[in-house]
Coordinates of C-alpha atoms and ligand atoms in Angstrom, one line a residue:
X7 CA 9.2 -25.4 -11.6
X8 CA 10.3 -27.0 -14.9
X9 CA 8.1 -29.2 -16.3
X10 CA 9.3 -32.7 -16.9
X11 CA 7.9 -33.7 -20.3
X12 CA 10.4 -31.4 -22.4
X13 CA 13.3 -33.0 -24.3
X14 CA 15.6 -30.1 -23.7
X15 CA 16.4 -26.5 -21.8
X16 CA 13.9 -24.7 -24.5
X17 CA 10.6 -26.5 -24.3
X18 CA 10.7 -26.2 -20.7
X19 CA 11.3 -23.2 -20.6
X20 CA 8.4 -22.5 -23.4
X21 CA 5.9 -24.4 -21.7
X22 CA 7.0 -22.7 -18.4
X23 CA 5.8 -19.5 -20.0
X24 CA 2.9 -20.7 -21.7
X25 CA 1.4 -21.3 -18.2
X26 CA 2.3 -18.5 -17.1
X27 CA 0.5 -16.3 -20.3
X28 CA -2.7 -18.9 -19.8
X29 CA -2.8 -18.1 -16.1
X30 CA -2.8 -14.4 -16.8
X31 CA -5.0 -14.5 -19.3
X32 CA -7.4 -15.9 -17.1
X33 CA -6.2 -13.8 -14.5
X34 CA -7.5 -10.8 -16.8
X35 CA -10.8 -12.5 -18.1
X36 CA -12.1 -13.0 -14.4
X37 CA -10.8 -9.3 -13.5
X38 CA -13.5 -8.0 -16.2
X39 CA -16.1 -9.4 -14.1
X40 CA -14.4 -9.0 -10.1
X41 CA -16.7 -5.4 -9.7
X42 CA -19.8 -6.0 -11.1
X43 CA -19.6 -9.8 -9.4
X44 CA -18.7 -8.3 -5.9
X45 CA -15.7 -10.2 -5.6
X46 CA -13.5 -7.4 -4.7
X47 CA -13.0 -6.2 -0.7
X48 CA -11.0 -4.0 1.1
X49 CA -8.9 -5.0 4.1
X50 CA -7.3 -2.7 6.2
X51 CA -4.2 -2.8 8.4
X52 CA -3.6 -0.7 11.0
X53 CA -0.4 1.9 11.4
X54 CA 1.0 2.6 15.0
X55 CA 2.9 5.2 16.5
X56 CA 6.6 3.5 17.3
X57 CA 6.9 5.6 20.4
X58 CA 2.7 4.9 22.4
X59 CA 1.9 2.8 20.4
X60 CA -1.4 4.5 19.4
X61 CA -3.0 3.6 15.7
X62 CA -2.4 6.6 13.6
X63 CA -3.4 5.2 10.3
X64 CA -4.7 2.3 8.5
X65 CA -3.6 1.1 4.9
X66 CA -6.4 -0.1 2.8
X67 CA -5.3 -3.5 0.8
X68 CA -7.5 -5.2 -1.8
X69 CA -8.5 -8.9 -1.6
X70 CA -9.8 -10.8 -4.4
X71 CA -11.8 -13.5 -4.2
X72 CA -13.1 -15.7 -7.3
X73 CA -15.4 -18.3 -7.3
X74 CA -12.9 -20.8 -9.4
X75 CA -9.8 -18.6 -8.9
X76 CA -9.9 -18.7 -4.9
X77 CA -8.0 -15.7 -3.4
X78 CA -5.4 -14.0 -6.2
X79 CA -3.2 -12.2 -4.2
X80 CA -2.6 -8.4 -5.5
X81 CA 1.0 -8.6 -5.9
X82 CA -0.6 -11.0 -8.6
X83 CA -3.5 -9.3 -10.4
X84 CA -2.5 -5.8 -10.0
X85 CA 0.0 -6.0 -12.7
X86 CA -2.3 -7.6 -15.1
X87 CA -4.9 -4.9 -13.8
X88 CA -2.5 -2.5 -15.0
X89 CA -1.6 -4.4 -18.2
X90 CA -5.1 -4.8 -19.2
X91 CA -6.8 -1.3 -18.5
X92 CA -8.8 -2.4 -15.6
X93 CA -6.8 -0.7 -13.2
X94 CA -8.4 2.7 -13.4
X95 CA -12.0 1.3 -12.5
X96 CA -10.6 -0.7 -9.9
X97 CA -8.6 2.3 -8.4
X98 CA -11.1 4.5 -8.3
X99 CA -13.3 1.9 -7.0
X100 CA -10.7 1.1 -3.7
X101 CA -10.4 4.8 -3.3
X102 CA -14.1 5.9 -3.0
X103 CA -14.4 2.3 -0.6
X104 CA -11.9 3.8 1.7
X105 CA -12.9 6.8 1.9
X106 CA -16.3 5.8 2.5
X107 CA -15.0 3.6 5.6
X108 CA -12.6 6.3 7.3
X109 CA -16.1 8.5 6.9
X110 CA -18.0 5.7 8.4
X111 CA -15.8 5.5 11.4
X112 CA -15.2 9.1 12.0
X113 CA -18.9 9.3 12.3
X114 CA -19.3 6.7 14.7
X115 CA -16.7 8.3 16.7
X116 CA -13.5 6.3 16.3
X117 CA -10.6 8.0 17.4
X118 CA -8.8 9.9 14.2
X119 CA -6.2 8.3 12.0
X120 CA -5.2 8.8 8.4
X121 CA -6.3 6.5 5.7
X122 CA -3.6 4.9 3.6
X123 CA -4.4 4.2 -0.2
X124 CA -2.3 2.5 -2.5
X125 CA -2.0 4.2 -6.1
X126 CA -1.1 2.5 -9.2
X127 CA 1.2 3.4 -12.0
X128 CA -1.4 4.1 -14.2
X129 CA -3.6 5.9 -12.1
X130 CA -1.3 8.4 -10.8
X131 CA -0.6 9.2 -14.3
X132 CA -4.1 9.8 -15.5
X133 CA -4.5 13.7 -16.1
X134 CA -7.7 13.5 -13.9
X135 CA -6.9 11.9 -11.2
X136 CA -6.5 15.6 -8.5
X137 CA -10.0 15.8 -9.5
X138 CA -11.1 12.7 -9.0
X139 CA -9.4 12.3 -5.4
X140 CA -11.2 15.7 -5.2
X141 CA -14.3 14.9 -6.1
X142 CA -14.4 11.1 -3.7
X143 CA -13.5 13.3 -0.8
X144 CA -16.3 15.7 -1.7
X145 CA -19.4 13.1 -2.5
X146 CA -17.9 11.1 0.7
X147 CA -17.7 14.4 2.9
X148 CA -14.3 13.4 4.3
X149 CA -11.8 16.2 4.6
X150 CA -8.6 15.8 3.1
X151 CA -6.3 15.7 5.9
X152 CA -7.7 11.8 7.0
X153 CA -6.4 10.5 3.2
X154 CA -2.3 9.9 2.2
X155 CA -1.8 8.3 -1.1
X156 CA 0.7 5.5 -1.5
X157 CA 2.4 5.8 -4.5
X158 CA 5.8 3.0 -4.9
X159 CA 9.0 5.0 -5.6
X160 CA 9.3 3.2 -8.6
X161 CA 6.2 4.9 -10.3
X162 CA 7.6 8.3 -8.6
X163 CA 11.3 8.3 -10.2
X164 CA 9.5 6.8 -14.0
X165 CA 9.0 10.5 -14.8
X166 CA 10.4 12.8 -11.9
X167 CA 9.2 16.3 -13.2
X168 CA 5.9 14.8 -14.2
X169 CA 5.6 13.2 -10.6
X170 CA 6.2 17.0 -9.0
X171 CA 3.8 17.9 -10.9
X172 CA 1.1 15.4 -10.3
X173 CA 2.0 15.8 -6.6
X174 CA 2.3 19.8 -6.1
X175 CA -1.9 19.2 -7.3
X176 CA -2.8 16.4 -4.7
X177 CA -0.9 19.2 -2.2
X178 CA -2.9 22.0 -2.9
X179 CA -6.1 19.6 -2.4
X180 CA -4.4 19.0 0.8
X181 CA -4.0 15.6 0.2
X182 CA -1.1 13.8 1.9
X183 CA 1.5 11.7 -0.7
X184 CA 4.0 8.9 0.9
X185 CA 6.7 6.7 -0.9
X186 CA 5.7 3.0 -0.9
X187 CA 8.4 0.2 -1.1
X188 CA 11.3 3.3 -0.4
X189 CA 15.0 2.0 -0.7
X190 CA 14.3 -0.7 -3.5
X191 CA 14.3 1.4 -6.7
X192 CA 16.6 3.8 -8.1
X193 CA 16.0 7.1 -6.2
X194 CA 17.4 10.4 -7.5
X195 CA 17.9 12.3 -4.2
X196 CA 17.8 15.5 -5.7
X197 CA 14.0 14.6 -6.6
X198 CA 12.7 13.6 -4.0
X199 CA 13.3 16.8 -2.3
X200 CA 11.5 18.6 -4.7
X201 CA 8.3 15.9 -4.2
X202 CA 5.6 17.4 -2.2
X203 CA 5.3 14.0 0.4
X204 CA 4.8 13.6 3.3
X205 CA 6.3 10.1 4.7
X206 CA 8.8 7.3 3.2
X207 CA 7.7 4.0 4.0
X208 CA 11.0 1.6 4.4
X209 CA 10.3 -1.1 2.1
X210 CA 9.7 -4.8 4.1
X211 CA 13.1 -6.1 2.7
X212 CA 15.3 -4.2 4.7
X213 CA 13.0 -5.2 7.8
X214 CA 13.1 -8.4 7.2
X215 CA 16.5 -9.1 8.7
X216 CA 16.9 -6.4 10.8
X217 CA 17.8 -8.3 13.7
X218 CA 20.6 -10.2 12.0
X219 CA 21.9 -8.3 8.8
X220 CA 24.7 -5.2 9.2
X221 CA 23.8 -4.1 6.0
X222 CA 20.1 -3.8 6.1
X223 CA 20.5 -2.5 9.6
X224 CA 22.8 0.2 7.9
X225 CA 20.1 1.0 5.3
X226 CA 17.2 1.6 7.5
X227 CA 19.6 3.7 9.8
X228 CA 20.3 5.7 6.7
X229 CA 16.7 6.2 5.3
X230 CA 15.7 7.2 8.8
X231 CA 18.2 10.0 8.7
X232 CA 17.9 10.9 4.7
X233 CA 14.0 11.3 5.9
X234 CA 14.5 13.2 9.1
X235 CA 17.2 15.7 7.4
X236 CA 14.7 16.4 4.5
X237 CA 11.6 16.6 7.2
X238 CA 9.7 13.8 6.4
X239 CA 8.2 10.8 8.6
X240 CA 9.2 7.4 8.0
X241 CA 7.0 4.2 8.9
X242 CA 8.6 0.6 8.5
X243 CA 6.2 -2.2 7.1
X244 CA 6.6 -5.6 7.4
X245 CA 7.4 -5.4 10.9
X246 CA 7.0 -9.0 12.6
X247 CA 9.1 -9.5 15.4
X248 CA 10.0 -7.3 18.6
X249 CA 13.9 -7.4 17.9
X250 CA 12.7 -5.2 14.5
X251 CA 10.1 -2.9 16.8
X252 CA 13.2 -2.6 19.3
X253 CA 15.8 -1.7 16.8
X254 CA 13.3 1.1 14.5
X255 CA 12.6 2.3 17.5
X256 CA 16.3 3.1 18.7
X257 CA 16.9 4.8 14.9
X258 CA 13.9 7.1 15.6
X259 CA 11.1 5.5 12.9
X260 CA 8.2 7.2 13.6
X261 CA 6.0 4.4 13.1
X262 CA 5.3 0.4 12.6
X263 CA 3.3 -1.7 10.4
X264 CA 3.7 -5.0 10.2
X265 CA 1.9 -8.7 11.4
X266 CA 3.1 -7.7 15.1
X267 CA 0.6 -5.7 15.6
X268 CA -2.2 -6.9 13.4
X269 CA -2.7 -8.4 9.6
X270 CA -4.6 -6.7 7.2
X271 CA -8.1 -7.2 9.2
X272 CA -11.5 -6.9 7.2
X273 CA -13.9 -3.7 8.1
X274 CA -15.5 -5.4 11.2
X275 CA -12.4 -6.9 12.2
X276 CA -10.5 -3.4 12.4
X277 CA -13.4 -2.1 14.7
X278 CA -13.2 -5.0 17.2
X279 CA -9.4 -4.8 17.1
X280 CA -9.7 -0.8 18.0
X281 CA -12.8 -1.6 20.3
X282 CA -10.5 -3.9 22.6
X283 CA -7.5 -1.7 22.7
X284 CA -9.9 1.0 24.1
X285 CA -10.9 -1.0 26.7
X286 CA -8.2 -2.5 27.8
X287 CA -6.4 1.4 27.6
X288 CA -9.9 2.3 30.0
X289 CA -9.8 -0.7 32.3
Ligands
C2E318 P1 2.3 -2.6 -0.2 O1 1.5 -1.4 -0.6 O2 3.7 -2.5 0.0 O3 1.5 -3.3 1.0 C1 2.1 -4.0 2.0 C2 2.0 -5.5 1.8 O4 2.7 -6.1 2.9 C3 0.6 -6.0 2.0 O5 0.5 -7.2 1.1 C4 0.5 -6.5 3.4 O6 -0.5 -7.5 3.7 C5 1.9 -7.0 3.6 N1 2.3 -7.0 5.0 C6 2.0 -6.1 5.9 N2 2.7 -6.4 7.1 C7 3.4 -7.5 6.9 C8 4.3 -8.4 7.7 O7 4.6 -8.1 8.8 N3 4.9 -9.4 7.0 C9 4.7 -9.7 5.7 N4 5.3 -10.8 5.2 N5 3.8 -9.0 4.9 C10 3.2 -7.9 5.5 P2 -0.7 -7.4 0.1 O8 -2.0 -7.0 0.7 O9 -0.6 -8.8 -0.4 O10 -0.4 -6.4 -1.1 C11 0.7 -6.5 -1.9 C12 0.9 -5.3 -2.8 O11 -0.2 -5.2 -3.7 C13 0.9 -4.0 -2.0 O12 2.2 -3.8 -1.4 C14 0.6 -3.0 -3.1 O13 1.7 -2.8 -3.9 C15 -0.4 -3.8 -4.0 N6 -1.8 -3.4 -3.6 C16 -2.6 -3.9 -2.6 N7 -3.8 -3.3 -2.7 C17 -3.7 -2.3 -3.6 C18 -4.6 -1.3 -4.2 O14 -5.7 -1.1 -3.7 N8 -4.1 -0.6 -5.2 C19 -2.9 -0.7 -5.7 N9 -2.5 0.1 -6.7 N10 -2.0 -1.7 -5.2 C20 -2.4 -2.4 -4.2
MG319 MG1 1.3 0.4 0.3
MG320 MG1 5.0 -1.2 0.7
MG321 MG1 5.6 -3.9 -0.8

């Protein structure tokens, strides 16, 4: 990635960064407009039951998509959301979107699941957010047993007793909380069995080589137990391959995300993709 023009190790490493702040500045300039432009979407990828195989949930992911930018991937433009303040709007934005969907297909008569939102740092840390979760689920009409929030371990363990805190409200709202990414960051045990959740989701890089590596297939035996022995579900992401499916299934993981299944699929998408299974289940 270097660039060639430097006379030594320093400038390229300077000029290295100084694409990097010029792409991220423009990153945050075209975020400013991304609402108000209609360039944001949600996608959704389903959750399946390890065991029948049934959808159970479905994890709302935002897409991007600017008009000289092309598609920014989130892993991309949600930090700089976060760095620049825009992350709230945006948040709140995804949040009342899904909720507005899972009301959508309720109502037409789609067979229940939970709806999966991701939560960022900053959002989760915002004194108001209870109320606003609260107050989506209210204006939306959906009740609060069809919404989990995502929220990555690493925003959880920043500030343990505040995270109880924060968490104990979303309970009482009967709102659902799971662990995103679990098994990357540090994790003080003896928190998380004071956190009000619900589910740790095993994060992709332990799946990943399943199949091949005694280590990871150590870890995700161990998180499966850690979860079971504290009472919580467990789902594995990132699940591509049946030799993954095969071995979360012989450790007792409740459930399976992953590009086996099905992608992230857009509103329309996800219906024709349920649509089919149910006929193919009738026929
Ligand atoms: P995440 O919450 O851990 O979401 C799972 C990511 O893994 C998604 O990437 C999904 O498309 C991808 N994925 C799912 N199955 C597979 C698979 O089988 N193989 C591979 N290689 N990847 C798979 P995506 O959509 O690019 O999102 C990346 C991250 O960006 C998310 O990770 C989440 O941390 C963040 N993100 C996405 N949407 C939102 C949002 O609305 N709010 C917040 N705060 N963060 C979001
Ligand atoms: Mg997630
Ligand atoms: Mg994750
Ligand atoms: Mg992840």
């Amino acid at each position: 990635r270097a660039k060639q023009n430097g006379r030594n190790g320093y400038s390229f490493f300077t000029s290295d960064l100084e694409d990097e702040a010029v792409r991220r500045l423009q990153i945050i300039n075209a975020l400013r407009h991304a609402l108000e432009n209609h360039e944001l979407s949600v996608h959704y990828q389903p959750q399946f039951d390890a065991r029948d195989g049934c959808i159970v949930g479905a994890e709302a992911l935002l897409r991007w998509q600017h008009p000289a930018l092309g598609a920014v991937s989130p892993a991309e433009f949600i930090p700089a959301a976060e760095e620049s303040g825009l992350m709230l709007p945006i948040g709140e934005w995804v949040l009342r979107q899904a909720v507005r969907q899972m009301k959508a297909w309720l109502d037409q008569g789609m067979q229940p699941f939970v709806m999966a939102v991701n939560l960022s740092a900053t959002q989760f840390r915002h004194p108001d957010l209870p109320q606003l979760v609260a107050s989506i689920l209210q204006q939306e009409q959906l009740a609060p047993e069809y919404l989990e929030l995502e929220l990555t371990e690493g925003a959880a363990m920043h500030d343990p007793p505040a995270a109880i805190a924060v968490m104990d409200r979303l309970h009482e709202r009967g709102v659902r909380m799971a662990i995103d990414d679990f098994g990357i960051a540090y994790s003080s045990l003896s928190y998380l069995k004071k956190f009000k959740i619900y589910k740790l989701k095993i994060d992709q890089s332990f799946v990943h080589d399943i199949g091949s590596d005694p280590e990871d297939r150590a870890i995700v035996a161990a998180i499966i137990n850690l979860a079971r022995g504290l009472g919580l579900r467990t789902i594995a992401e990132g699940v591509e391959h049946p030799a993954q499916l095969e071995y979360l299934r012989a450790q007792g993981c409740d459930e399976i995300q992953g590009f086996y299944y099905s992608r992230p699929l857009t509103a329309a998408q996800f219906e024709a993709f349920v649509l089919e299974r149910e006929e193919r289940r009738v026929a």
